[in-house]
């Protein structure tokens, strides 16, 4: 098996060999991105439409750069100024854009499952750029690439994911990916921010951060997802930082060479100490951003190959 998926909607249905194939290709795109030329034509002639129904800096910018570096015609829909504002539904919007023959549709939406639903209605490849609290597959893939490059492997590592697990699609996608690659995952956070039934994922759960960090190879911090909270989940940000904010003292419980990750955007002084986030000896946060472009290039390259194969097969059966 190499990479057989038609869409990239989540980590859930990816096989470990598909993950490895994508990461290997992304490694090659890291080299391209570090070169002077930064350009390839693997998506030449293809049209990529980015539809972001939720705010984004990293994901939207890196999908746009990824498409442009691979030679696609890239269009960013300004969803805040689209006919969605006049009441047009997600599906009607998707069908309208589908009629313009895009090849790659990149979608971020606040509702869990919205991107899967949309993928059923269009005849191009769909990439999930984050849907509600469901999945954020390219984030987990870029995190995996960052870990593999920093640690030299992506198996038998102890990874501590800390903070607002309940509202986090990043946590869910990472949990799935790291489990598939045979890592030990620990979830750390207050019980109010831990989803019900989380033990089914085969991970350990801690509400004491120091205990959860003990001997960890990787410490992944999460943002408090206030936009998805419908009540008070923490007593105060000050109290939260005291118990769950990562600083040098708490990090000392992890391995001496443990790396610090954060998907961004960060709330300095709420979930992470600003000095630690900027410490290039421990923090790989900027590397995560760099890997984001390469992973999105790899994902679109592989999906475009499958799309072209599918179209060729269809054309051959109709002659
Ligand atoms: N990590 C992440 O998804 O960041 P953005 O919301 O800025 O895209």
PDB file of N, CA and C in Angstrom, residues 50 96 104 214 239 279 289 302-303 316:
ATOM      1  N   UNK A  50      -9.672  27.224  -1.441  1.00  0.00           N
ATOM      2  CA  UNK A  50      -9.617  27.197   0.022  1.00  0.00           C
ATOM      3  C   UNK A  50     -10.856  27.873   0.590  1.00  0.00           C
ATOM      4  N   UNK A  96     -22.045  24.883  -5.797  1.00  0.00           N
ATOM      5  CA  UNK A  96     -21.773  26.020  -6.689  1.00  0.00           C
ATOM      6  C   UNK A  96     -20.303  26.019  -7.106  1.00  0.00           C
ATOM      7  N   UNK A 104      -9.056  20.368  -6.045  1.00  0.00           N
ATOM      8  CA  UNK A 104      -8.756  20.217  -4.613  1.00  0.00           C
ATOM      9  C   UNK A 104      -9.549  21.264  -3.845  1.00  0.00           C
ATOM     10  N   UNK A 214       6.120  13.030  33.756  1.00  0.00           N
ATOM     11  CA  UNK A 214       7.274  12.240  34.215  1.00  0.00           C
ATOM     12  C   UNK A 214       7.823  11.353  33.086  1.00  0.00           C
ATOM     13  N   UNK A 239      -5.389  30.595  37.791  1.00  0.00           N
ATOM     14  CA  UNK A 239      -5.385  29.296  38.482  1.00  0.00           C
ATOM     15  C   UNK A 239      -5.011  28.179  37.491  1.00  0.00           C
ATOM     16  N   UNK A 279      12.246  29.246  23.529  1.00  0.00           N
ATOM     17  CA  UNK A 279      13.555  28.619  23.805  1.00  0.00           C
ATOM     18  C   UNK A 279      13.892  27.621  22.690  1.00  0.00           C
ATOM     19  N   UNK A 289       5.483  24.935  12.290  1.00  0.00           N
ATOM     20  CA  UNK A 289       4.925  25.801  11.231  1.00  0.00           C
ATOM     21  C   UNK A 289       5.595  25.472   9.895  1.00  0.00           C
ATOM     22  N   UNK A 302      -0.247  13.766  -3.230  1.00  0.00           N
ATOM     23  CA  UNK A 302      -0.730  12.374  -3.224  1.00  0.00           C
ATOM     24  C   UNK A 302      -2.203  12.292  -3.640  1.00  0.00           C
ATOM     25  N   UNK A 303      -3.018  13.211  -3.147  1.00  0.00           N
ATOM     26  CA  UNK A 303      -4.439  13.193  -3.523  1.00  0.00           C
ATOM     27  C   UNK A 303      -4.615  13.509  -5.004  1.00  0.00           C
ATOM     28  N   UNK A 316     -10.842   5.781 -19.687  1.00  0.00           N
ATOM     29  CA  UNK A 316     -10.544   4.562 -20.440  1.00  0.00           C
ATOM     30  C   UNK A 316     -11.766   3.630 -20.511  1.00  0.00           C
TER      31      UNK A 316
END
